[in-house]
CSV table of C-alpha atoms in Angstrom, one decimal:
chain,number,residue,atom,x,y,z
A,1,MET,CA,25.7,6.5,0.8
A,2,GLN,CA,23.3,4.8,-1.6
A,3,ALA,CA,20.9,2.8,-0.5
A,4,ILE,CA,20.8,-0.9,-1.3
A,5,GLN,CA,17.1,-1.6,-2.7
A,6,GLN,CA,15.8,-5.4,-2.3
A,7,GLU,CA,13.2,-7.4,-4.2
A,8,LEU,CA,9.6,-6.8,-2.8
A,9,THR,CA,8.4,-10.4,-2.5
A,10,GLN,CA,5.1,-11.5,-1.3
A,11,GLU,CA,6.6,-12.8,1.8
A,12,LYS,CA,8.1,-9.9,2.9
A,13,VAL,CA,5.3,-7.7,1.9
A,14,GLN,CA,3.1,-10.5,4.3
A,15,GLN,CA,5.2,-10.4,7.0
A,16,ALA,CA,4.5,-5.9,7.2
A,17,VAL,CA,0.9,-6.5,6.6
A,18,ASN,CA,1.1,-9.0,9.7
A,19,ALA,CA,3.0,-6.3,11.5
A,20,ILE,CA,0.3,-3.8,11.0
A,21,LEU,CA,-2.4,-5.8,11.5
A,22,LYS,CA,-0.8,-7.2,15.1
A,23,VAL,CA,-1.1,-3.1,16.1
A,24,LEU,CA,-4.6,-2.7,14.6
A,25,VAL,CA,-6.2,-5.7,16.3
A,26,LYS,CA,-4.0,-5.8,19.9
A,27,GLU,CA,-7.6,-6.4,21.3
A,28,ASP,CA,-10.9,-7.5,19.4
A,29,PRO,CA,-12.2,-4.6,17.3
A,30,GLN,CA,-14.5,-2.4,19.9
A,31,SER,CA,-17.1,-0.8,17.3
A,32,ASN,CA,-19.2,-2.6,14.4
A,33,LEU,CA,-17.7,-0.4,12.3
A,34,HIS,CA,-14.5,-1.5,12.9
A,35,CYS,CA,-15.7,-5.7,13.0
A,36,LYS,CA,-17.1,-5.1,9.4
A,37,ALA,CA,-13.9,-3.6,8.0
A,38,LEU,CA,-11.7,-6.3,9.6
A,39,ASN,CA,-14.1,-9.0,8.4
A,40,ALA,CA,-14.2,-7.6,4.9
A,41,PHE,CA,-10.1,-7.5,4.7
A,42,ILE,CA,-9.8,-11.0,6.5
A,43,GLU,CA,-12.3,-12.3,3.6
A,44,GLY,CA,-10.1,-10.3,1.0
A,45,ASP,CA,-12.9,-8.1,0.0
A,46,TYR,CA,-10.5,-5.0,0.0
A,47,GLN,CA,-13.6,-3.2,-2.2
A,48,THR,CA,-15.8,-3.0,0.7
A,49,VAL,CA,-12.9,-2.0,2.9
A,50,LYS,CA,-11.8,0.7,1.1
A,51,ARG,CA,-15.5,2.1,0.7
A,52,LEU,CA,-15.5,1.9,4.4
A,53,ALA,CA,-12.2,3.9,4.6
A,54,ALA,CA,-13.8,6.5,2.0
A,55,THR,CA,-16.8,6.9,4.1
A,56,ASN,CA,-15.3,7.3,7.4
A,57,LEU,CA,-12.3,9.5,6.3
A,58,SER,CA,-11.3,10.3,10.5
A,59,ASP,CA,-11.1,6.4,11.3
A,60,ASN,CA,-7.9,5.3,11.3
A,61,PHE,CA,-8.2,1.9,11.9
A,62,CYS,CA,-10.3,1.9,8.6
A,63,LYS,CA,-7.7,3.8,7.0
A,64,SER,CA,-5.4,1.7,7.7
A,65,LEU,CA,-6.8,-1.2,6.4
A,66,GLY,CA,-7.8,0.2,3.0
A,67,TYR,CA,-4.3,0.6,2.4
A,68,LEU,CA,-3.2,-2.6,3.3
A,69,GLY,CA,-5.3,-4.4,0.7
A,70,GLY,CA,-3.3,-2.9,-2.5
A,71,ALA,CA,-0.2,-3.5,-0.4
A,72,LEU,CA,-0.6,-7.3,-1.3
A,73,LYS,CA,-0.7,-6.4,-5.2
A,74,LEU,CA,3.2,-5.8,-5.5
A,75,THR,CA,3.4,-2.8,-7.3
A,76,PRO,CA,5.9,0.1,-7.4
A,77,ASN,CA,3.8,1.6,-5.0
A,78,THR,CA,3.9,-0.9,-2.4
A,79,ASP,CA,6.5,1.0,-0.2
A,80,THR,CA,4.5,4.0,-0.1
A,81,ILE,CA,1.1,1.7,0.8
A,82,LEU,CA,2.7,0.4,3.7
A,83,ALA,CA,4.1,3.6,5.0
A,84,GLU,CA,0.8,4.9,5.1
A,85,SER,CA,-1.1,1.8,6.4
A,86,ALA,CA,1.4,1.9,9.3
A,87,ARG,CA,1.0,5.6,9.7
A,88,ALA,CA,-2.6,5.3,10.1
A,89,ALA,CA,-2.4,2.3,12.3
A,90,ALA,CA,0.1,4.1,14.7
A,91,GLU,CA,-2.3,6.7,15.0
A,92,PHE,CA,-5.2,4.2,15.7
A,93,ASP,CA,-3.1,2.7,18.3
A,94,LYS,CA,-2.2,6.3,19.7
A,95,GLU,CA,-5.9,7.1,19.6
A,96,ARG,CA,-6.6,3.9,21.5
A,97,THR,CA,-4.2,4.6,24.6
A,98,LEU,CA,-5.2,7.6,25.1
A,99,LYS,CA,-8.7,7.1,25.7
A,100,GLU,CA,-7.7,4.1,27.9
A,101,LEU,CA,-5.7,6.6,29.9
A,102,GLY,CA,-8.3,9.4,30.2
A,103,ASP,CA,-10.4,6.4,30.9
A,104,ALA,CA,-8.4,5.1,33.3
A,105,ILE,CA,-7.3,8.9,35.0
A,106,ALA,CA,-11.3,9.7,34.9
A,107,SER,CA,-12.3,6.5,37.1
A,108,ALA,CA,-9.1,7.3,39.7
A,109,LEU,CA,-10.1,10.7,40.1
A,110,ASN,CA,-13.8,10.6,39.8
């Protein structure tokens, strides 16, 4: 079975970016780092976002945003960039959910 490859458009990529952002900002960012990265992304300062991702290597929020700026350029790597950004966003959401659940359990048991 052969996959049908559809042309990427700015509109399609923006929809994918919006879906990833929706996962990242389910709630307001809780750290100064995340606020700084999100504000830089919104302002189109992708270099700052990439620098924050490069200097905070274990932070999946920054990692996801760091990829996203590159997705908007519509290169042959856009699919890969979106996939990596989505994976990092999912990891961030997982970490956030585990913390929330841990806090709830600690509150219930203490």
